[in-house]
Amino acid sequence: MADKKEQIAELYKELYEIPENKRYALGSKGVKIINKIHKLKCEEGN
């Protein structure tokens, strides 16, 4: 399993593949990605 920093990087990449004007329209998918990033950062202690 990838370490947390790699997971965070992957999630950011996924998020930024979504055009900015469509990120909010996606709603729950974008929110889920952001929540995953936040959770990983908290576990990491940032």
PDB file of N, CA and C in Angstrom:
ATOM      1  N   MET A   1       0.838  -1.199   0.000  1.00  0.00           N
ATOM      2  CA  MET A   1       0.000   0.000   0.000  1.00  0.00           C
ATOM      3  C   MET A   1       0.880   1.259   0.000  1.00  0.00           C
ATOM      4  N   ALA A   2       0.474   2.215  -0.791  1.00  0.00           N
ATOM      5  CA  ALA A   2       1.234   3.465  -0.883  1.00  0.00           C
ATOM      6  C   ALA A   2       1.199   4.193   0.455  1.00  0.00           C
ATOM      7  N   ASP A   3       2.279   4.913   0.733  1.00  0.00           N
ATOM      8  CA  ASP A   3       2.261   5.674   1.983  1.00  0.00           C
ATOM      9  C   ASP A   3       1.303   6.860   1.854  1.00  0.00           C
ATOM     10  N   LYS A   4       1.031   7.504   2.970  1.00  0.00           N
ATOM     11  CA  LYS A   4       0.009   8.556   2.997  1.00  0.00           C
ATOM     12  C   LYS A   4       0.307   9.717   2.055  1.00  0.00           C
ATOM     13  N   LYS A   5       1.564  10.117   1.964  1.00  0.00           N
ATOM     14  CA  LYS A   5       1.910  11.233   1.067  1.00  0.00           C
ATOM     15  C   LYS A   5       1.588  10.880  -0.381  1.00  0.00           C
ATOM     16  N   GLU A   6       1.871   9.636  -0.772  1.00  0.00           N
ATOM     17  CA  GLU A   6       1.548   9.191  -2.134  1.00  0.00           C
ATOM     18  C   GLU A   6       0.043   9.169  -2.347  1.00  0.00           C
ATOM     19  N   GLN A   7      -0.697   8.700  -1.351  1.00  0.00           N
ATOM     20  CA  GLN A   7      -2.156   8.672  -1.458  1.00  0.00           C
ATOM     21  C   GLN A   7      -2.707  10.081  -1.613  1.00  0.00           C
ATOM     22  N   ILE A   8      -2.181  11.010  -0.813  1.00  0.00           N
ATOM     23  CA  ILE A   8      -2.624  12.405  -0.885  1.00  0.00           C
ATOM     24  C   ILE A   8      -2.332  12.965  -2.277  1.00  0.00           C
ATOM     25  N   ALA A   9      -1.141  12.698  -2.789  1.00  0.00           N
ATOM     26  CA  ALA A   9      -0.761  13.178  -4.124  1.00  0.00           C
ATOM     27  C   ALA A   9      -1.710  12.631  -5.185  1.00  0.00           C
ATOM     28  N   GLU A  10      -2.047  11.347  -5.082  1.00  0.00           N
ATOM     29  CA  GLU A  10      -2.980  10.737  -6.034  1.00  0.00           C
ATOM     30  C   GLU A  10      -4.353  11.401  -5.969  1.00  0.00           C
ATOM     31  N   LEU A  11      -4.824  11.665  -4.757  1.00  0.00           N
ATOM     32  CA  LEU A  11      -6.137  12.286  -4.597  1.00  0.00           C
ATOM     33  C   LEU A  11      -6.149  13.705  -5.158  1.00  0.00           C
ATOM     34  N   TYR A  12      -5.065  14.456  -4.917  1.00  0.00           N
ATOM     35  CA  TYR A  12      -4.975  15.807  -5.481  1.00  0.00           C
ATOM     36  C   TYR A  12      -4.994  15.744  -7.002  1.00  0.00           C
ATOM     37  N   LYS A  13      -4.262  14.776  -7.559  1.00  0.00           N
ATOM     38  CA  LYS A  13      -4.213  14.619  -9.009  1.00  0.00           C
ATOM     39  C   LYS A  13      -5.621  14.354  -9.549  1.00  0.00           C
ATOM     40  N   GLU A  14      -6.338  13.463  -8.884  1.00  0.00           N
ATOM     41  CA  GLU A  14      -7.707  13.134  -9.267  1.00  0.00           C
ATOM     42  C   GLU A  14      -8.590  14.380  -9.216  1.00  0.00           C
ATOM     43  N   LEU A  15      -8.425  15.160  -8.153  1.00  0.00           N
ATOM     44  CA  LEU A  15      -9.226  16.368  -7.967  1.00  0.00           C
ATOM     45  C   LEU A  15      -8.927  17.389  -9.063  1.00  0.00           C
ATOM     46  N   TYR A  16      -7.655  17.566  -9.396  1.00  0.00           N
ATOM     47  CA  TYR A  16      -7.286  18.594 -10.366  1.00  0.00           C
ATOM     48  C   TYR A  16      -7.462  18.164 -11.812  1.00  0.00           C
ATOM     49  N   GLU A  17      -7.783  16.880 -12.031  1.00  0.00           N
ATOM     50  CA  GLU A  17      -8.143  16.448 -13.380  1.00  0.00           C
ATOM     51  C   GLU A  17      -9.543  16.940 -13.727  1.00  0.00           C
ATOM     52  N   ILE A  18     -10.313  17.272 -12.696  1.00  0.00           N
ATOM     53  CA  ILE A  18     -11.661  17.797 -12.889  1.00  0.00           C
ATOM     54  C   ILE A  18     -11.524  19.286 -13.216  1.00  0.00           C
ATOM     55  N   PRO A  19     -12.078  19.739 -14.345  1.00  0.00           N
ATOM     56  CA  PRO A  19     -11.993  21.172 -14.646  1.00  0.00           C
ATOM     57  C   PRO A  19     -12.586  21.987 -13.500  1.00  0.00           C
ATOM     58  N   GLU A  20     -11.956  23.121 -13.195  1.00  0.00           N
ATOM     59  CA  GLU A  20     -12.347  23.899 -12.016  1.00  0.00           C
ATOM     60  C   GLU A  20     -13.823  24.271 -12.017  1.00  0.00           C
ATOM     61  N   ASN A  21     -14.344  24.628 -13.186  1.00  0.00           N
ATOM     62  CA  ASN A  21     -15.751  25.038 -13.254  1.00  0.00           C
ATOM     63  C   ASN A  21     -16.705  23.871 -13.010  1.00  0.00           C
ATOM     64  N   LYS A  22     -16.208  22.636 -13.094  1.00  0.00           N
ATOM     65  CA  LYS A  22     -17.073  21.470 -12.886  1.00  0.00           C
ATOM     66  C   LYS A  22     -16.883  20.853 -11.506  1.00  0.00           C
ATOM     67  N   ARG A  23     -15.846  21.268 -10.788  1.00  0.00           N
ATOM     68  CA  ARG A  23     -15.564  20.672  -9.475  1.00  0.00           C
ATOM     69  C   ARG A  23     -16.735  20.778  -8.523  1.00  0.00           C
ATOM     70  N   TYR A  24     -17.345  21.965  -8.472  1.00  0.00           N
ATOM     71  CA  TYR A  24     -18.436  22.174  -7.519  1.00  0.00           C
ATOM     72  C   TYR A  24     -19.719  21.538  -8.027  1.00  0.00           C
ATOM     73  N   ALA A  25     -19.875  21.482  -9.341  1.00  0.00           N
ATOM     74  CA  ALA A  25     -21.050  20.843  -9.914  1.00  0.00           C
ATOM     75  C   ALA A  25     -21.058  19.353  -9.577  1.00  0.00           C
ATOM     76  N   LEU A  26     -19.878  18.757  -9.510  1.00  0.00           N
ATOM     77  CA  LEU A  26     -19.777  17.346  -9.147  1.00  0.00           C
ATOM     78  C   LEU A  26     -20.283  17.097  -7.740  1.00  0.00           C
ATOM     79  N   GLY A  27     -20.065  18.086  -6.903  1.00  0.00           N
ATOM     80  CA  GLY A  27     -20.558  17.978  -5.543  1.00  0.00           C
ATOM     81  C   GLY A  27     -19.923  16.840  -4.777  1.00  0.00           C
ATOM     82  N   SER A  28     -20.698  15.785  -4.572  1.00  0.00           N
ATOM     83  CA  SER A  28     -20.274  14.738  -3.644  1.00  0.00           C
ATOM     84  C   SER A  28     -18.949  14.083  -4.007  1.00  0.00           C
ATOM     85  N   LYS A  29     -18.666  13.888  -5.292  1.00  0.00           N
ATOM     86  CA  LYS A  29     -17.392  13.248  -5.640  1.00  0.00           C
ATOM     87  C   LYS A  29     -16.217  14.123  -5.218  1.00  0.00           C
ATOM     88  N   GLY A  30     -16.301  15.405  -5.525  1.00  0.00           N
ATOM     89  CA  GLY A  30     -15.247  16.331  -5.120  1.00  0.00           C
ATOM     90  C   GLY A  30     -15.109  16.408  -3.610  1.00  0.00           C
ATOM     91  N   VAL A  31     -16.246  16.432  -2.934  1.00  0.00           N
ATOM     92  CA  VAL A  31     -16.242  16.501  -1.470  1.00  0.00           C
ATOM     93  C   VAL A  31     -15.609  15.241  -0.885  1.00  0.00           C
ATOM     94  N   LYS A  32     -15.928  14.082  -1.453  1.00  0.00           N
ATOM     95  CA  LYS A  32     -15.344  12.826  -0.969  1.00  0.00           C
ATOM     96  C   LYS A  32     -13.832  12.842  -1.101  1.00  0.00           C
ATOM     97  N   ILE A  33     -13.345  13.342  -2.227  1.00  0.00           N
ATOM     98  CA  ILE A  33     -11.893  13.414  -2.444  1.00  0.00           C
ATOM     99  C   ILE A  33     -11.267  14.354  -1.417  1.00  0.00           C
ATOM    100  N   ILE A  34     -11.871  15.527  -1.234  1.00  0.00           N
ATOM    101  CA  ILE A  34     -11.351  16.503  -0.270  1.00  0.00           C
ATOM    102  C   ILE A  34     -11.366  15.922   1.144  1.00  0.00           C
ATOM    103  N   ASN A  35     -12.433  15.206   1.493  1.00  0.00           N
ATOM    104  CA  ASN A  35     -12.516  14.583   2.817  1.00  0.00           C
ATOM    105  C   ASN A  35     -11.433  13.531   3.009  1.00  0.00           C
ATOM    106  N   LYS A  36     -11.158  12.750   1.949  1.00  0.00           N
ATOM    107  CA  LYS A  36     -10.095  11.737   2.035  1.00  0.00           C
ATOM    108  C   LYS A  36      -8.748  12.405   2.265  1.00  0.00           C
ATOM    109  N   ILE A  37      -8.493  13.494   1.532  1.00  0.00           N
ATOM    110  CA  ILE A  37      -7.230  14.225   1.683  1.00  0.00           C
ATOM    111  C   ILE A  37      -7.117  14.727   3.121  1.00  0.00           C
ATOM    112  N   HIS A  38      -8.189  15.325   3.617  1.00  0.00           N
ATOM    113  CA  HIS A  38      -8.193  15.870   4.977  1.00  0.00           C
ATOM    114  C   HIS A  38      -7.931  14.766   6.007  1.00  0.00           C
ATOM    115  N   LYS A  39      -8.604  13.639   5.831  1.00  0.00           N
ATOM    116  CA  LYS A  39      -8.454  12.515   6.766  1.00  0.00           C
ATOM    117  C   LYS A  39      -7.010  12.013   6.770  1.00  0.00           C
ATOM    118  N   LEU A  40      -6.432  11.859   5.589  1.00  0.00           N
ATOM    119  CA  LEU A  40      -5.047  11.383   5.498  1.00  0.00           C
ATOM    120  C   LEU A  40      -4.086  12.372   6.145  1.00  0.00           C
ATOM    121  N   LYS A  41      -4.319  13.659   5.911  1.00  0.00           N
ATOM    122  CA  LYS A  41      -3.450  14.679   6.513  1.00  0.00           C
ATOM    123  C   LYS A  41      -3.561  14.659   8.031  1.00  0.00           C
ATOM    124  N   CYS A  42      -4.764  14.461   8.544  1.00  0.00           N
ATOM    125  CA  CYS A  42      -4.957  14.406   9.999  1.00  0.00           C
ATOM    126  C   CYS A  42      -4.243  13.195  10.587  1.00  0.00           C
ATOM    127  N   GLU A  43      -4.354  12.054   9.914  1.00  0.00           N
ATOM    128  CA  GLU A  43      -3.689  10.837  10.376  1.00  0.00           C
ATOM    129  C   GLU A  43      -2.180  11.025  10.374  1.00  0.00           C
ATOM    130  N   GLU A  44      -1.711  11.822   9.419  1.00  0.00           N
ATOM    131  CA  GLU A  44      -0.281  12.069   9.275  1.00  0.00           C
ATOM    132  C   GLU A  44       0.209  13.056  10.339  1.00  0.00           C
ATOM    133  N   GLY A  45      -0.719  13.835  10.867  1.00  0.00           N
ATOM    134  CA  GLY A  45      -0.381  14.791  11.916  1.00  0.00           C
ATOM    135  C   GLY A  45      -0.093  16.185  11.398  1.00  0.00           C
ATOM    136  N   ASN A  46      -0.604  16.506  10.211  1.00  0.00           N
ATOM    137  CA  ASN A  46      -0.413  17.854   9.653  1.00  0.00           C
ATOM    138  C   ASN A  46      -1.524  18.769  10.113  1.00  0.00           C
TER     139      ASN A  46
END
